Amino acid sequence: MSAPTPTPMRRLPDADPTQAVTSLPFPPWWLTATDLGRAWLEVAAWHAVRHVLPEGDRGDGQPVLVLPGFMTSDVTCAALRTHLRRRGFHTHRWTLGLNRGFTDDILDGLVERFDAIHARHGRPVAVVGWSLGGLMARWLAHLRPDAVERIVCLGSPWRPEAEINRVTGAFRAAQRTWGFSADTDEILDLIRQPVPVRSVALYSPWDGLLHGDGCRQDEAELCENVVVPGGSHCGLTHNPAALLALTDRLETPLDDWRPFSWTRALADAVGGRRPAARRGTAPAEAAAAA
């Protein structure tokens, strides 16, 4: 399947016309109009296959902090956490209510929550973030490079040319309503720097809210991109293909990393094949104590 042709970017009403804006184009209108409807299809697909895929201790108790997207909460990512928990990962909610953006209480609460999880397990923590949650995962990786094991971002537009998209107006409204931290510009600059830990970007060219290329990472030793075929933006947390790729990238040992393969990931999932033991994470007694 070839990716749909995006529509030209439309300048927001309050944009400064004197400023040159180099931005990725908006998704086609029909992708935006159908994004939520396609998400419900992805939810139905997840319910259809979730009891078929084998469960087991594929995650070896690896702690995983899951961060929700903009204006969503832990409820939205419940299916994703359930999927990982049934495969042996020790998942954690972020417990901060709605993700309202870069407010001081959200930022301070996220660091406090992450540090508590890290202290509890005594081993590096994997961070999974959807949309805005993925940007926050990148921020955590810069703040705590020795405590973040890896990050996986689902549909997270971290590139500056993706800053203007279908939800930018709502994001600016949130900023006016709740007030963002005075450090937001510095945080965004940090997010746009290469991540110092293993990072995986899952994104879809069929995203209805933003251009998929805005989520793509530059080629580098610690970076990997996985394209989710046919995925919507709102449905990435339930999309069976996205969850398949997410599980595979989380369970692959860092010291035995191999490029992602849909064929291998599907064969491992359906066949119930357990990956090689995770090495270089935490002593057995520390993991047992967690």
JSON list of N, CA and C in Angstrom, two decimals, residues 34-46 76 79-80 130 154-155 204 206-209 228 230-243:
[
{"chain": "A", "resi": 34, "resn": "THR", "atom": "N", "xyz": [-11.93, 10.56, 9.22]},
{"chain": "A", "resi": 34, "resn": "THR", "atom": "CA", "xyz": [-12.20, 9.15, 9.54]},
{"chain": "A", "resi": 34, "resn": "THR", "atom": "C", "xyz": [-11.29, 8.61, 10.64]},
{"chain": "A", "resi": 35, "resn": "ASP", "atom": "N", "xyz": [-10.42, 9.44, 11.21]},
{"chain": "A", "resi": 35, "resn": "ASP", "atom": "CA", "xyz": [-9.44, 8.92, 12.16]},
{"chain": "A", "resi": 35, "resn": "ASP", "atom": "C", "xyz": [-10.11, 8.26, 13.36]},
{"chain": "A", "resi": 36, "resn": "LEU", "atom": "N", "xyz": [-11.09, 8.91, 13.95]},
{"chain": "A", "resi": 36, "resn": "LEU", "atom": "CA", "xyz": [-11.75, 8.35, 15.12]},
{"chain": "A", "resi": 36, "resn": "LEU", "atom": "C", "xyz": [-12.54, 7.09, 14.76]},
{"chain": "A", "resi": 37, "resn": "GLY", "atom": "N", "xyz": [-13.20, 7.11, 13.60]},
{"chain": "A", "resi": 37, "resn": "GLY", "atom": "CA", "xyz": [-13.93, 5.92, 13.16]},
{"chain": "A", "resi": 37, "resn": "GLY", "atom": "C", "xyz": [-13.02, 4.74, 12.91]},
{"chain": "A", "resi": 38, "resn": "ARG", "atom": "N", "xyz": [-11.86, 5.01, 12.29]},
{"chain": "A", "resi": 38, "resn": "ARG", "atom": "CA", "xyz": [-10.90, 3.93, 12.07]},
{"chain": "A", "resi": 38, "resn": "ARG", "atom": "C", "xyz": [-10.32, 3.43, 13.39]},
{"chain": "A", "resi": 39, "resn": "ALA", "atom": "N", "xyz": [-10.23, 4.34, 14.37]},
{"chain": "A", "resi": 39, "resn": "ALA", "atom": "CA", "xyz": [-9.74, 3.92, 15.69]},
{"chain": "A", "resi": 39, "resn": "ALA", "atom": "C", "xyz": [-10.68, 2.90, 16.32]},
{"chain": "A", "resi": 40, "resn": "TRP", "atom": "N", "xyz": [-11.99, 3.09, 16.16]},
{"chain": "A", "resi": 40, "resn": "TRP", "atom": "CA", "xyz": [-12.94, 2.12, 16.71]},
{"chain": "A", "resi": 40, "resn": "TRP", "atom": "C", "xyz": [-12.79, 0.76, 16.03]},
{"chain": "A", "resi": 41, "resn": "LEU", "atom": "N", "xyz": [-12.46, 0.76, 14.76]},
{"chain": "A", "resi": 41, "resn": "LEU", "atom": "CA", "xyz": [-12.19, -0.50, 14.06]},
{"chain": "A", "resi": 41, "resn": "LEU", "atom": "C", "xyz": [-10.95, -1.17, 14.64]},
{"chain": "A", "resi": 42, "resn": "GLU", "atom": "N", "xyz": [-9.95, -0.38, 14.99]},
{"chain": "A", "resi": 42, "resn": "GLU", "atom": "CA", "xyz": [-8.74, -0.94, 15.59]},
{"chain": "A", "resi": 42, "resn": "GLU", "atom": "C", "xyz": [-9.03, -1.50, 16.99]},
{"chain": "A", "resi": 43, "resn": "VAL", "atom": "N", "xyz": [-9.92, -0.83, 17.72]},
{"chain": "A", "resi": 43, "resn": "VAL", "atom": "CA", "xyz": [-10.34, -1.35, 19.02]},
{"chain": "A", "resi": 43, "resn": "VAL", "atom": "C", "xyz": [-11.04, -2.69, 18.85]},
{"chain": "A", "resi": 44, "resn": "ALA", "atom": "N", "xyz": [-11.93, -2.77, 17.86]},
{"chain": "A", "resi": 44, "resn": "ALA", "atom": "CA", "xyz": [-12.64, -4.03, 17.60]},
{"chain": "A", "resi": 44, "resn": "ALA", "atom": "C", "xyz": [-11.67, -5.12, 17.18]},
{"chain": "A", "resi": 45, "resn": "ALA", "atom": "N", "xyz": [-10.67, -4.77, 16.38]},
{"chain": "A", "resi": 45, "resn": "ALA", "atom": "CA", "xyz": [-9.68, -5.75, 15.95]},
{"chain": "A", "resi": 45, "resn": "ALA", "atom": "C", "xyz": [-8.87, -6.26, 17.13]},
{"chain": "A", "resi": 46, "resn": "TRP", "atom": "N", "xyz": [-8.54, -5.35, 18.06]},
{"chain": "A", "resi": 46, "resn": "TRP", "atom": "CA", "xyz": [-7.78, -5.78, 19.24]},
{"chain": "A", "resi": 46, "resn": "TRP", "atom": "C", "xyz": [-8.60, -6.77, 20.07]},
{"chain": "A", "resi": 76, "resn": "THR", "atom": "N", "xyz": [-7.23, 5.62, 28.66]},
{"chain": "A", "resi": 76, "resn": "THR", "atom": "CA", "xyz": [-7.03, 5.44, 27.23]},
{"chain": "A", "resi": 76, "resn": "THR", "atom": "C", "xyz": [-5.98, 4.37, 26.93]},
{"chain": "A", "resi": 79, "resn": "ALA", "atom": "N", "xyz": [-5.80, -0.73, 27.66]},
{"chain": "A", "resi": 79, "resn": "ALA", "atom": "CA", "xyz": [-5.66, -1.92, 26.82]},
{"chain": "A", "resi": 79, "resn": "ALA", "atom": "C", "xyz": [-4.19, -2.20, 26.52]},
{"chain": "A", "resi": 80, "resn": "LEU", "atom": "N", "xyz": [-3.43, -1.15, 26.27]},
{"chain": "A", "resi": 80, "resn": "LEU", "atom": "CA", "xyz": [-2.01, -1.32, 25.98]},
{"chain": "A", "resi": 80, "resn": "LEU", "atom": "C", "xyz": [-1.29, -1.90, 27.19]},
{"chain": "A", "resi": 130, "resn": "TRP", "atom": "N", "xyz": [2.42, 7.58, 24.09]},
{"chain": "A", "resi": 130, "resn": "TRP", "atom": "CA", "xyz": [1.57, 7.77, 22.91]},
{"chain": "A", "resi": 130, "resn": "TRP", "atom": "C", "xyz": [1.41, 9.27, 22.65]},
{"chain": "A", "resi": 154, "resn": "LEU", "atom": "N", "xyz": [4.72, 6.22, 20.21]},
{"chain": "A", "resi": 154, "resn": "LEU", "atom": "CA", "xyz": [3.68, 5.87, 19.25]},
{"chain": "A", "resi": 154, "resn": "LEU", "atom": "C", "xyz": [3.03, 7.15, 18.72]},
{"chain": "A", "resi": 155, "resn": "GLY", "atom": "N", "xyz": [3.28, 7.46, 17.45]},
{"chain": "A", "resi": 155, "resn": "GLY", "atom": "CA", "xyz": [2.68, 8.63, 16.84]},
{"chain": "A", "resi": 155, "resn": "GLY", "atom": "C", "xyz": [3.04, 9.92, 17.55]},
{"chain": "A", "resi": 204, "resn": "SER", "atom": "N", "xyz": [2.36, 6.03, 11.70]},
{"chain": "A", "resi": 204, "resn": "SER", "atom": "CA", "xyz": [1.59, 5.59, 10.54]},
{"chain": "A", "resi": 204, "resn": "SER", "atom": "C", "xyz": [1.48, 6.70, 9.51]},
{"chain": "A", "resi": 206, "resn": "TRP", "atom": "N", "xyz": [-0.87, 6.89, 7.61]},
{"chain": "A", "resi": 206, "resn": "TRP", "atom": "CA", "xyz": [-2.33, 7.09, 7.52]},
{"chain": "A", "resi": 206, "resn": "TRP", "atom": "C", "xyz": [-2.87, 7.82, 8.74]},
{"chain": "A", "resi": 207, "resn": "ASP", "atom": "N", "xyz": [-1.98, 8.40, 9.52]},
{"chain": "A", "resi": 207, "resn": "ASP", "atom": "CA", "xyz": [-2.38, 9.20, 10.69]},
{"chain": "A", "resi": 207, "resn": "ASP", "atom": "C", "xyz": [-3.24, 10.36, 10.22]},
{"chain": "A", "resi": 208, "resn": "GLY", "atom": "N", "xyz": [-4.39, 10.56, 10.87]},
{"chain": "A", "resi": 208, "resn": "GLY", "atom": "CA", "xyz": [-5.29, 11.62, 10.45]},
{"chain": "A", "resi": 208, "resn": "GLY", "atom": "C", "xyz": [-5.07, 12.95, 11.13]},
{"chain": "A", "resi": 209, "resn": "LEU", "atom": "N", "xyz": [-4.21, 13.02, 12.13]},
{"chain": "A", "resi": 209, "resn": "LEU", "atom": "CA", "xyz": [-4.02, 14.26, 12.89]},
{"chain": "A", "resi": 209, "resn": "LEU", "atom": "C", "xyz": [-2.68, 14.92, 12.62]},
{"chain": "A", "resi": 228, "resn": "VAL", "atom": "N", "xyz": [3.60, 1.57, 11.00]},
{"chain": "A", "resi": 228, "resn": "VAL", "atom": "CA", "xyz": [2.42, 0.76, 11.28]},
{"chain": "A", "resi": 228, "resn": "VAL", "atom": "C", "xyz": [1.46, 0.89, 10.10]},
{"chain": "A", "resi": 230, "resn": "GLY", "atom": "N", "xyz": [-1.62, 1.29, 7.87]},
{"chain": "A", "resi": 230, "resn": "GLY", "atom": "CA", "xyz": [-3.05, 1.57, 8.01]},
{"chain": "A", "resi": 230, "resn": "GLY", "atom": "C", "xyz": [-3.50, 2.13, 9.33]},
{"chain": "A", "resi": 231, "resn": "GLY", "atom": "N", "xyz": [-2.58, 2.44, 10.23]},
{"chain": "A", "resi": 231, "resn": "GLY", "atom": "CA", "xyz": [-2.98, 2.87, 11.56]},
{"chain": "A", "resi": 231, "resn": "GLY", "atom": "C", "xyz": [-3.50, 4.29, 11.60]},
{"chain": "A", "resi": 232, "resn": "SER", "atom": "N", "xyz": [-4.51, 4.53, 12.45]},
{"chain": "A", "resi": 232, "resn": "SER", "atom": "CA", "xyz": [-4.98, 5.88, 12.72]},
{"chain": "A", "resi": 232, "resn": "SER", "atom": "C", "xyz": [-4.15, 6.46, 13.86]},
{"chain": "A", "resi": 233, "resn": "HIS", "atom": "N", "xyz": [-4.37, 7.73, 14.17]},
{"chain": "A", "resi": 233, "resn": "HIS", "atom": "CA", "xyz": [-3.68, 8.30, 15.32]},
{"chain": "A", "resi": 233, "resn": "HIS", "atom": "C", "xyz": [-4.36, 7.89, 16.62]},
{"chain": "A", "resi": 234, "resn": "CYS", "atom": "N", "xyz": [-5.67, 8.04, 16.67]},
{"chain": "A", "resi": 234, "resn": "CYS", "atom": "CA", "xyz": [-6.41, 7.76, 17.89]},
{"chain": "A", "resi": 234, "resn": "CYS", "atom": "C", "xyz": [-6.43, 6.28, 18.25]},
{"chain": "A", "resi": 235, "resn": "GLY", "atom": "N", "xyz": [-6.16, 5.40, 17.28]},
{"chain": "A", "resi": 235, "resn": "GLY", "atom": "CA", "xyz": [-6.25, 3.97, 17.53]},
{"chain": "A", "resi": 235, "resn": "GLY", "atom": "C", "xyz": [-4.93, 3.27, 17.75]},
{"chain": "A", "resi": 236, "resn": "LEU", "atom": "N", "xyz": [-3.81, 4.01, 17.80]},
{"chain": "A", "resi": 236, "resn": "LEU", "atom": "CA", "xyz": [-2.51, 3.35, 17.91]},
{"chain": "A", "resi": 236, "resn": "LEU", "atom": "C", "xyz": [-2.36, 2.54, 19.19]},
{"chain": "A", "resi": 237, "resn": "THR", "atom": "N", "xyz": [-3.04, 2.94, 20.26]},
{"chain": "A", "resi": 237, "resn": "THR", "atom": "CA", "xyz": [-2.92, 2.20, 21.52]},
{"chain": "A", "resi": 237, "resn": "THR", "atom": "C", "xyz": [-3.66, 0.87, 21.49]},
{"chain": "A", "resi": 238, "resn": "HIS", "atom": "N", "xyz": [-4.50, 0.66, 20.46]},
{"chain": "A", "resi": 238, "resn": "HIS", "atom": "CA", "xyz": [-5.23, -0.60, 20.32]},
{"chain": "A", "resi": 238, "resn": "HIS", "atom": "C", "xyz": [-4.89, -1.35, 19.04]},
{"chain": "A", "resi": 239, "resn": "ASN", "atom": "N", "xyz": [-4.22, -0.70, 18.12]},
{"chain": "A", "resi": 239, "resn": "ASN", "atom": "CA", "xyz": [-3.92, -1.30, 16.83]},
{"chain": "A", "resi": 239, "resn": "ASN", "atom": "C", "xyz": [-3.12, -2.59, 17.02]},
{"chain": "A", "resi": 240, "resn": "PRO", "atom": "N", "xyz": [-3.63, -3.75, 16.56]},
{"chain": "A", "resi": 240, "resn": "PRO", "atom": "CA", "xyz": [-2.91, -5.01, 16.78]},
{"chain": "A", "resi": 240, "resn": "PRO", "atom": "C", "xyz": [-1.50, -5.02, 16.22]},
{"chain": "A", "resi": 241, "resn": "ALA", "atom": "N", "xyz": [-1.30, -4.40, 15.05]},
{"chain": "A", "resi": 241, "resn": "ALA", "atom": "CA", "xyz": [0.04, -4.36, 14.47]},
{"chain": "A", "resi": 241, "resn": "ALA", "atom": "C", "xyz": [0.97, -3.51, 15.33]},
{"chain": "A", "resi": 242, "resn": "ALA", "atom": "N", "xyz": [0.47, -2.38, 15.82]},
{"chain": "A", "resi": 242, "resn": "ALA", "atom": "CA", "xyz": [1.29, -1.52, 16.67]},
{"chain": "A", "resi": 242, "resn": "ALA", "atom": "C", "xyz": [1.66, -2.23, 17.96]},
{"chain": "A", "resi": 243, "resn": "LEU", "atom": "N", "xyz": [0.71, -2.96, 18.57]},
{"chain": "A", "resi": 243, "resn": "LEU", "atom": "CA", "xyz": [0.99, -3.67, 19.81]},
{"chain": "A", "resi": 243, "resn": "LEU", "atom": "C", "xyz": [1.96, -4.83, 19.57]}
]
